[in-house]
PDB file of C-alpha atoms in Angstrom:
ATOM      1  CA  MET A   1      -0.312   0.258   0.069  1.00  0.00           C
ATOM      2  CA  SER A   2       1.398   3.497  -0.956  1.00  0.00           C
ATOM      3  CA  ALA A   3       1.495   5.943   2.121  1.00  0.00           C
ATOM      4  CA  ASN A   4      -1.227   8.462  -0.454  1.00  0.00           C
ATOM      5  CA  ASP A   5      -3.013   5.337  -0.532  1.00  0.00           C
ATOM      6  CA  GLY A   6      -5.356   5.987   2.691  1.00  0.00           C
ATOM      7  CA  GLN A   7      -8.552   4.520   1.249  1.00  0.00           C
ATOM      8  CA  SER A   8      -6.714   0.883   0.719  1.00  0.00           C
ATOM      9  CA  PHE A   9      -9.637  -1.595   1.690  1.00  0.00           C
ATOM     10  CA  ALA A  10     -12.501   0.404   3.076  1.00  0.00           C
ATOM     11  CA  ASP A  11     -14.533  -1.013   0.493  1.00  0.00           C
ATOM     12  CA  TRP A  12     -13.018  -4.325  -0.060  1.00  0.00           C
ATOM     13  CA  PRO A  13     -16.665  -6.372   1.464  1.00  0.00           C
ATOM     14  CA  ARG A  14     -16.214  -8.114   4.824  1.00  0.00           C
ATOM     15  CA  GLY A  15     -17.662 -11.696   2.936  1.00  0.00           C
ATOM     16  CA  ALA A  16     -13.915 -11.844   0.858  1.00  0.00           C
ATOM     17  CA  GLY A  17     -12.357 -12.781   3.907  1.00  0.00           C
ATOM     18  CA  ASN A  18      -8.478 -11.972   4.960  1.00  0.00           C
ATOM     19  CA  PRO A  19      -6.707 -14.386   3.069  1.00  0.00           C
ATOM     20  CA  ALA A  20      -7.945 -13.228  -0.395  1.00  0.00           C
ATOM     21  CA  ARG A  21      -8.315  -9.619   0.489  1.00  0.00           C
ATOM     22  CA  ARG A  22      -3.901 -10.236   1.499  1.00  0.00           C
ATOM     23  CA  ALA A  23      -3.487 -12.104  -1.882  1.00  0.00           C
ATOM     24  CA  LEU A  24      -5.468  -9.758  -3.937  1.00  0.00           C
ATOM     25  CA  GLU A  25      -3.218  -7.281  -2.308  1.00  0.00           C
ATOM     26  CA  LEU A  26       0.210  -9.223  -3.164  1.00  0.00           C
ATOM     27  CA  ALA A  27      -1.011  -9.074  -6.674  1.00  0.00           C
ATOM     28  CA  GLY A  28      -1.166  -5.351  -6.398  1.00  0.00           C
ATOM     29  CA  TYR A  29      -5.208  -4.858  -6.262  1.00  0.00           C
ATOM     30  CA  THR A  30      -5.767  -2.132  -3.555  1.00  0.00           C
ATOM     31  CA  ARG A  31      -9.072  -1.050  -4.569  1.00  0.00           C
ATOM     32  CA  LEU A  32     -12.216  -3.003  -4.991  1.00  0.00           C
ATOM     33  CA  GLU A  33     -12.936  -0.588  -8.328  1.00  0.00           C
ATOM     34  CA  GLN A  34      -9.231  -2.217  -9.842  1.00  0.00           C
ATOM     35  CA  LEU A  35     -11.047  -5.559 -10.354  1.00  0.00           C
ATOM     36  CA  HIS A  36     -13.056  -4.293 -12.704  1.00  0.00           C
ATOM     37  CA  GLY A  37     -12.242  -6.191 -16.038  1.00  0.00           C
ATOM     38  CA  VAL A  38     -10.215  -9.305 -14.512  1.00  0.00           C
ATOM     39  CA  ARG A  39     -11.156 -12.175 -15.234  1.00  0.00           C
ATOM     40  CA  ALA A  40     -12.418 -14.920 -12.423  1.00  0.00           C
ATOM     41  CA  ALA A  41     -10.178 -17.033 -13.527  1.00  0.00           C
ATOM     42  CA  GLU A  42      -7.344 -14.867 -12.828  1.00  0.00           C
ATOM     43  CA  LEU A  43      -7.973 -14.012  -8.902  1.00  0.00           C
ATOM     44  CA  LEU A  44      -8.748 -17.572  -8.630  1.00  0.00           C
ATOM     45  CA  LYS A  45      -5.186 -17.986  -9.442  1.00  0.00           C
ATOM     46  CA  LEU A  46      -4.349 -16.737  -6.252  1.00  0.00           C
ATOM     47  CA  HIS A  47      -3.677 -18.545  -3.318  1.00  0.00           C
ATOM     48  CA  GLY A  48      -6.414 -17.401  -0.536  1.00  0.00           C
ATOM     49  CA  VAL A  49      -8.946 -16.534  -3.455  1.00  0.00           C
ATOM     50  CA  GLY A  50     -11.555 -19.054  -3.717  1.00  0.00           C
ATOM     51  CA  PRO A  51     -15.094 -19.397  -5.558  1.00  0.00           C
ATOM     52  CA  LYS A  52     -16.620 -17.778  -2.363  1.00  0.00           C
ATOM     53  CA  ALA A  53     -15.039 -14.788  -2.130  1.00  0.00           C
ATOM     54  CA  VAL A  54     -14.731 -14.136  -6.090  1.00  0.00           C
ATOM     55  CA  GLN A  55     -18.474 -14.345  -5.606  1.00  0.00           C
ATOM     56  CA  VAL A  56     -18.705 -11.944  -2.791  1.00  0.00           C
ATOM     57  CA  LEU A  57     -16.527  -9.198  -4.935  1.00  0.00           C
ATOM     58  CA  ALA A  58     -18.335  -9.584  -8.175  1.00  0.00           C
ATOM     59  CA  GLU A  59     -21.446  -8.667  -6.208  1.00  0.00           C
ATOM     60  CA  ALA A  60     -19.718  -5.978  -5.123  1.00  0.00           C
ATOM     61  CA  LEU A  61     -18.382  -4.696  -8.436  1.00  0.00           C
ATOM     62  CA  ALA A  62     -22.340  -5.124 -10.001  1.00  0.00           C
ATOM     63  CA  ALA A  63     -23.935  -2.877  -6.982  1.00  0.00           C
ATOM     64  CA  ARG A  64     -21.080  -0.348  -8.563  1.00  0.00           C
ATOM     65  CA  GLY A  65     -22.304  -0.735 -11.616  1.00  0.00           C
ATOM     66  CA  LEU A  66     -18.931  -2.903 -11.827  1.00  0.00           C
ATOM     67  CA  SER A  67     -17.922  -6.132 -13.009  1.00  0.00           C
ATOM     68  CA  LEU A  68     -15.671  -8.866 -13.914  1.00  0.00           C
ATOM     69  CA  ALA A  69     -14.275  -9.719 -17.034  1.00  0.00           C
ATOM     70  CA  GLN A  70     -16.491 -12.762 -18.160  1.00  0.00           C
ATOM     71  CA  ASP A  71     -14.193 -15.889 -18.478  1.00  0.00           C
ATOM     72  CA  GLU A  72     -14.466 -17.619 -21.750  1.00  0.00           C
TER      73      GLU A  72
END
């Protein structure tokens, strides 16, 4: 997290879980909006991110009018 990123993880849905949050942070995702357009399959490759976390994140994105990319 950068020093000027005081909102990091403030907008992450709680149901996604801490292991998923940590895995996403290590992958460089520190804001929910950064997941817009990312494929679910890519997120599932991260250790700590499972189907439940992806579903929770997808729902949180949808509530903001955003979405994960469609897997082919």
